[in-house]
C-alpha atoms as an extended CHARMM CRD file, in Angstrom:
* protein
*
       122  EXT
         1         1  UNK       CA            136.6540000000      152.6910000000       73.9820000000  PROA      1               0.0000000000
         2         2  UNK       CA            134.1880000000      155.4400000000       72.6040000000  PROA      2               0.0000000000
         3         3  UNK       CA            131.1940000000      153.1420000000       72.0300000000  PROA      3               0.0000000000
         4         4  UNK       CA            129.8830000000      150.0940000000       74.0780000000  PROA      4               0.0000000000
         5         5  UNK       CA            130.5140000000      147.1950000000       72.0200000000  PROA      5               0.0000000000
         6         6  UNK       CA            127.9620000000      145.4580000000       74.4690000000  PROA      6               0.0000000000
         7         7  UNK       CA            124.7450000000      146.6970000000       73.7130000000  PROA      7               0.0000000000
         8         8  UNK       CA            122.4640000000      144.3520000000       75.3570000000  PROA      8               0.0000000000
         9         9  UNK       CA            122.5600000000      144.0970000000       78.5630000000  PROA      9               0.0000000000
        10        10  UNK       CA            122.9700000000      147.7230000000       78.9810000000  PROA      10              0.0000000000
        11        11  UNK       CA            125.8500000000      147.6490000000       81.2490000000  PROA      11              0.0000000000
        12        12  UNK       CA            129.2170000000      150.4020000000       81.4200000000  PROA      12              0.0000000000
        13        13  UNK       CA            131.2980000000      150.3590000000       78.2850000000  PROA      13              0.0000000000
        14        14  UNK       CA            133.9510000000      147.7680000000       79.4960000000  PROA      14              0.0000000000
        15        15  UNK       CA            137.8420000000      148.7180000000       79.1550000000  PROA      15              0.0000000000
        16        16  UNK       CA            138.9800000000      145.8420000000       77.5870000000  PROA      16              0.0000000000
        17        17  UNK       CA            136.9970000000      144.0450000000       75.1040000000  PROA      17              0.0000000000
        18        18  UNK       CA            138.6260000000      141.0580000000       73.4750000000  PROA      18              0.0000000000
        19        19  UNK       CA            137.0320000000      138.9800000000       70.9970000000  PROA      19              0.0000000000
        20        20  UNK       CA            138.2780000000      135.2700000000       70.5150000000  PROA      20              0.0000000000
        21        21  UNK       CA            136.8560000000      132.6000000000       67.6770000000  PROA      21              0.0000000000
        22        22  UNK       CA            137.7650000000      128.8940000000       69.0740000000  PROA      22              0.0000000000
        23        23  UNK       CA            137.3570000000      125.7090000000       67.1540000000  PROA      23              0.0000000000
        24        24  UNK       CA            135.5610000000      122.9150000000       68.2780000000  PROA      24              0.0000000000
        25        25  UNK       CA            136.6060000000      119.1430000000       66.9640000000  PROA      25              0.0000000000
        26        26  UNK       CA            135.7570000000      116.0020000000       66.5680000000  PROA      26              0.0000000000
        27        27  UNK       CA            136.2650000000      113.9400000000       69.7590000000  PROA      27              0.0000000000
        28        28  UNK       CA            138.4700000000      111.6150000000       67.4670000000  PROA      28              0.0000000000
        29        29  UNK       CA            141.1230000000      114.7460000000       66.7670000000  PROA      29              0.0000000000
        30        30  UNK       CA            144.4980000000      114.9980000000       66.8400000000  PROA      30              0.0000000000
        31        31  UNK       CA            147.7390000000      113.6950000000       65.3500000000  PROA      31              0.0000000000
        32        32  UNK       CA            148.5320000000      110.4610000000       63.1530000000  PROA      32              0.0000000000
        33        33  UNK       CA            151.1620000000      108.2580000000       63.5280000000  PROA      33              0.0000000000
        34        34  UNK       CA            153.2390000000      110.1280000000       61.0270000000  PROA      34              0.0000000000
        35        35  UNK       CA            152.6120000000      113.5280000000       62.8500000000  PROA      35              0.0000000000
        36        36  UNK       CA            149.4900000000      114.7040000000       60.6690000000  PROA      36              0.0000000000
        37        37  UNK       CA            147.2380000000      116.4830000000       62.2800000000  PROA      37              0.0000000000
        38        38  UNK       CA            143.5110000000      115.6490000000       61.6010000000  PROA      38              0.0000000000
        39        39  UNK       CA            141.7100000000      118.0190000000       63.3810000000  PROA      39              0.0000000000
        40        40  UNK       CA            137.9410000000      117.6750000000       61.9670000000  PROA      40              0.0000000000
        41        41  UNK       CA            136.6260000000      121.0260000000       62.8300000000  PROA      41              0.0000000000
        42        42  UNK       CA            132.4850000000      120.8260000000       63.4730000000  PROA      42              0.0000000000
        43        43  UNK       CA            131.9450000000      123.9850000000       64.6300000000  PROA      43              0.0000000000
        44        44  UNK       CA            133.4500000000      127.2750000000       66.1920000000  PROA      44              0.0000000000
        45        45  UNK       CA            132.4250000000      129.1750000000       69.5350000000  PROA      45              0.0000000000
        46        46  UNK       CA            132.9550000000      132.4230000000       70.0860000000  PROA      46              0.0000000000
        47        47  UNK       CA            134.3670000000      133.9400000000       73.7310000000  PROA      47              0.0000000000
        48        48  UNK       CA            134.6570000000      137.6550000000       74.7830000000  PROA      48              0.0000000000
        49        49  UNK       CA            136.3800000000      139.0370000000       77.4300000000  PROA      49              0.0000000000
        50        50  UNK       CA            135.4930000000      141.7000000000       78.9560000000  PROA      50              0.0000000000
        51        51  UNK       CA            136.8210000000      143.8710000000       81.7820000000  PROA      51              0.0000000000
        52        52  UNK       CA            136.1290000000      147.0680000000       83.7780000000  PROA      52              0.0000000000
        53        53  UNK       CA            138.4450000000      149.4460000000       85.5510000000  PROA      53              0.0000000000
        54        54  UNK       CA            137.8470000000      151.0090000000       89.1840000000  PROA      54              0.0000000000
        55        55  UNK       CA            134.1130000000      150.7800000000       89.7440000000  PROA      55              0.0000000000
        56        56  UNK       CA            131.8920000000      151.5340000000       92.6180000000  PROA      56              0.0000000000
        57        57  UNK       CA            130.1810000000      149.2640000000       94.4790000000  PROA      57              0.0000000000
        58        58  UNK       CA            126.8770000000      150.7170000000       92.8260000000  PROA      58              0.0000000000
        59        59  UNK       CA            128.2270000000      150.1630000000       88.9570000000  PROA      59              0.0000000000
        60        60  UNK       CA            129.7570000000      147.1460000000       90.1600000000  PROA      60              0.0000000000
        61        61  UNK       CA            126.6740000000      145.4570000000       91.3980000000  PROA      61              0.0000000000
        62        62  UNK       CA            124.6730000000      146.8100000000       88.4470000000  PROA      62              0.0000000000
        63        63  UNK       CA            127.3160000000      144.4750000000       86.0490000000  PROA      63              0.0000000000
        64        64  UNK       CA            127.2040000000      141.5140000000       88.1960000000  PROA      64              0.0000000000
        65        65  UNK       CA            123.7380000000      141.3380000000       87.8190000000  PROA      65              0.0000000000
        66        66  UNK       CA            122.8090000000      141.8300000000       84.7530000000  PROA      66              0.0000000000
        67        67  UNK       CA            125.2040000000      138.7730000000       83.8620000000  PROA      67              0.0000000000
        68        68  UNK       CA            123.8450000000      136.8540000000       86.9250000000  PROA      68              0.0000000000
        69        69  UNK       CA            121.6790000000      134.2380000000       85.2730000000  PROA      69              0.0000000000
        70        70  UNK       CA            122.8970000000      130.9110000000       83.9200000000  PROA      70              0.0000000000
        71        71  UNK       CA            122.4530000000      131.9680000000       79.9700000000  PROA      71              0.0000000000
        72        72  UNK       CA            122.0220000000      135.2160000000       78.9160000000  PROA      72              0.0000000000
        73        73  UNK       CA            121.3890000000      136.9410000000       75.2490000000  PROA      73              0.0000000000
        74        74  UNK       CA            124.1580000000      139.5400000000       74.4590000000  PROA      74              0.0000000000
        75        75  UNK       CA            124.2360000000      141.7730000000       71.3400000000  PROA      75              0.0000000000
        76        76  UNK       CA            127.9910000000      142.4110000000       70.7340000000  PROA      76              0.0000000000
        77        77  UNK       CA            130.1240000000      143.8490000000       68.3900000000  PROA      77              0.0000000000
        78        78  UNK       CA            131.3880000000      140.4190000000       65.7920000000  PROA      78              0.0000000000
        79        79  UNK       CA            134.1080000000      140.9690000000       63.8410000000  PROA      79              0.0000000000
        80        80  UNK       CA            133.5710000000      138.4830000000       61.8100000000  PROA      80              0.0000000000
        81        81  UNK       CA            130.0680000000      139.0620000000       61.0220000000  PROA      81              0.0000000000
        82        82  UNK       CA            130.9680000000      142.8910000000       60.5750000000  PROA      82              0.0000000000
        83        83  UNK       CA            128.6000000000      144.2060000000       63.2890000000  PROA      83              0.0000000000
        84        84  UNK       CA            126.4570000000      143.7650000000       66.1140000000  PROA      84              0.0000000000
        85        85  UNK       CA            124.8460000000      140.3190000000       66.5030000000  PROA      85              0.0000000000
        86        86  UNK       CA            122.8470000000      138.6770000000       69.5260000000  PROA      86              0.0000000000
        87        87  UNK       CA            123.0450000000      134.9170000000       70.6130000000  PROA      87              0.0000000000
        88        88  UNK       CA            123.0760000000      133.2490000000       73.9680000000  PROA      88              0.0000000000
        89        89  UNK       CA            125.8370000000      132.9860000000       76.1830000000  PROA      89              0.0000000000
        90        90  UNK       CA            127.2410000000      131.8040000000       79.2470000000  PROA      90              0.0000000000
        91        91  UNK       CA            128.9890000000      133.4020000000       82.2340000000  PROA      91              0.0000000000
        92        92  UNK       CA            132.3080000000      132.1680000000       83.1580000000  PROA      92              0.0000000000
        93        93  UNK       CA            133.8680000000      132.9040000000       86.6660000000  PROA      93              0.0000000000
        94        94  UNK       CA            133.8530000000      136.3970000000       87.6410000000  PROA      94              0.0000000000
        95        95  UNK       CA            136.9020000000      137.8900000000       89.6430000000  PROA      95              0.0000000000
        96        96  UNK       CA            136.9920000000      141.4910000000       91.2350000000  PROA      96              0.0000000000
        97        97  UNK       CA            139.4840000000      142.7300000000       94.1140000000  PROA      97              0.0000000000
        98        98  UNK       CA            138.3580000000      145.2150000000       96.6360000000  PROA      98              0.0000000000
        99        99  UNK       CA            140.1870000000      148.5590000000       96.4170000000  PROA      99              0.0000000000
       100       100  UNK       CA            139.0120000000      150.5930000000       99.3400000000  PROA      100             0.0000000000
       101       101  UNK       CA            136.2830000000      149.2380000000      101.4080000000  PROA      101             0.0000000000
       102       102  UNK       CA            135.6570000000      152.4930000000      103.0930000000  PROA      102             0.0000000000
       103       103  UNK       CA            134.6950000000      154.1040000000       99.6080000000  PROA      103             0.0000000000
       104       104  UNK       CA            132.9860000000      150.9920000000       97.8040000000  PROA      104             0.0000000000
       105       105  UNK       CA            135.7930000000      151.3630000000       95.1260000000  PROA      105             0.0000000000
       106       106  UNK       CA            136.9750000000      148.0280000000       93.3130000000  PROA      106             0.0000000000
       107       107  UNK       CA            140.0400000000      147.7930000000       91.4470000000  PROA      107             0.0000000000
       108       108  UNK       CA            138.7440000000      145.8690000000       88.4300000000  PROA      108             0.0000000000
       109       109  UNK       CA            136.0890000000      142.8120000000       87.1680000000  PROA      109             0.0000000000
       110       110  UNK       CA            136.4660000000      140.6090000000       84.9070000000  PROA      110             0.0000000000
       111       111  UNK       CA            135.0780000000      137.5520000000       83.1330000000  PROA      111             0.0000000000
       112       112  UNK       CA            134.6330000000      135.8790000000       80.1660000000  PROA      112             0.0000000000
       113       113  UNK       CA            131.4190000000      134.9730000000       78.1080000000  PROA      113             0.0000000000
       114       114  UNK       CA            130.9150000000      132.1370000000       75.8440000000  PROA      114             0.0000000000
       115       115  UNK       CA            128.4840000000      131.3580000000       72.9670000000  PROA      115             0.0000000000
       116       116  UNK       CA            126.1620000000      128.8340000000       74.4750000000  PROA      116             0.0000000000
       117       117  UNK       CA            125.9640000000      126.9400000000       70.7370000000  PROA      117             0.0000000000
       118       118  UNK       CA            128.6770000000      126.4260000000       68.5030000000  PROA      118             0.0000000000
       119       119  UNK       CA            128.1020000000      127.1690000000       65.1780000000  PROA      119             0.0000000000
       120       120  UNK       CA            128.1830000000      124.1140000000       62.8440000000  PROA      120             0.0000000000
       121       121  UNK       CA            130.2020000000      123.6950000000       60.0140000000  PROA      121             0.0000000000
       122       122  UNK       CA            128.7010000000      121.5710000000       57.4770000000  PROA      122             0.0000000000
């Protein structure tokens, strides 16, 4: 990737940067006795997720915490909207396997975020 599609919190451009748009329903979804589905979409949230090749222990910790706290604003690069918008997000679980403890290299990190509020759909 040539540009950050993160731009706030200024972290490392990530490697992989995957955008995802899911659908949020009614609680009384899902299929009829003859099979229909009746899904009553409310609202959609959207989920990146994002990960890093090898890092150092220094760029490592720098990522970690910046997305530390329990909601966050991001501006990221939407798709959909057809370019960079800020909302609030959550951190899921991050994951990161040591490489080579002697040098403070780690393989990879990864983790997801998700849009704190799903946008309605009235």
């Amino acid at each position: 990737m040539t540009d950050n599609p993160i731009k706030s919190p200024a972290v490392k451009c990530p490697q992989k940067y995957q955008w995802d748009l899911e659908d949020v329903s009614k609680s009384d979804a899902g299929r009829t006795e003859d099979g229909t589905m009746e899904k009553g979409r409310i609202g959609q949230v959207v989920k990146l997720s994002l990960s890093w090749g090898p890092l150092t222990t220094d760029e490592i910790s720098e990522i970690l915490q910046a997305f530390n706290p329990e909601y966050i604003n991001v501006t990221y690069l939407d798709p959909q909207v057809g370019g960079y918008t800020t909302a609030q997000f959550y951190v899921g679980n991050r994951s990161t396997p040591l490489y080579n403890s002697a040098l403070g290299l780690w393989s990879n990190l990864s983790f997801n975020l998700i849009r704190r509020k799903a946008e309605m759909i009235t």
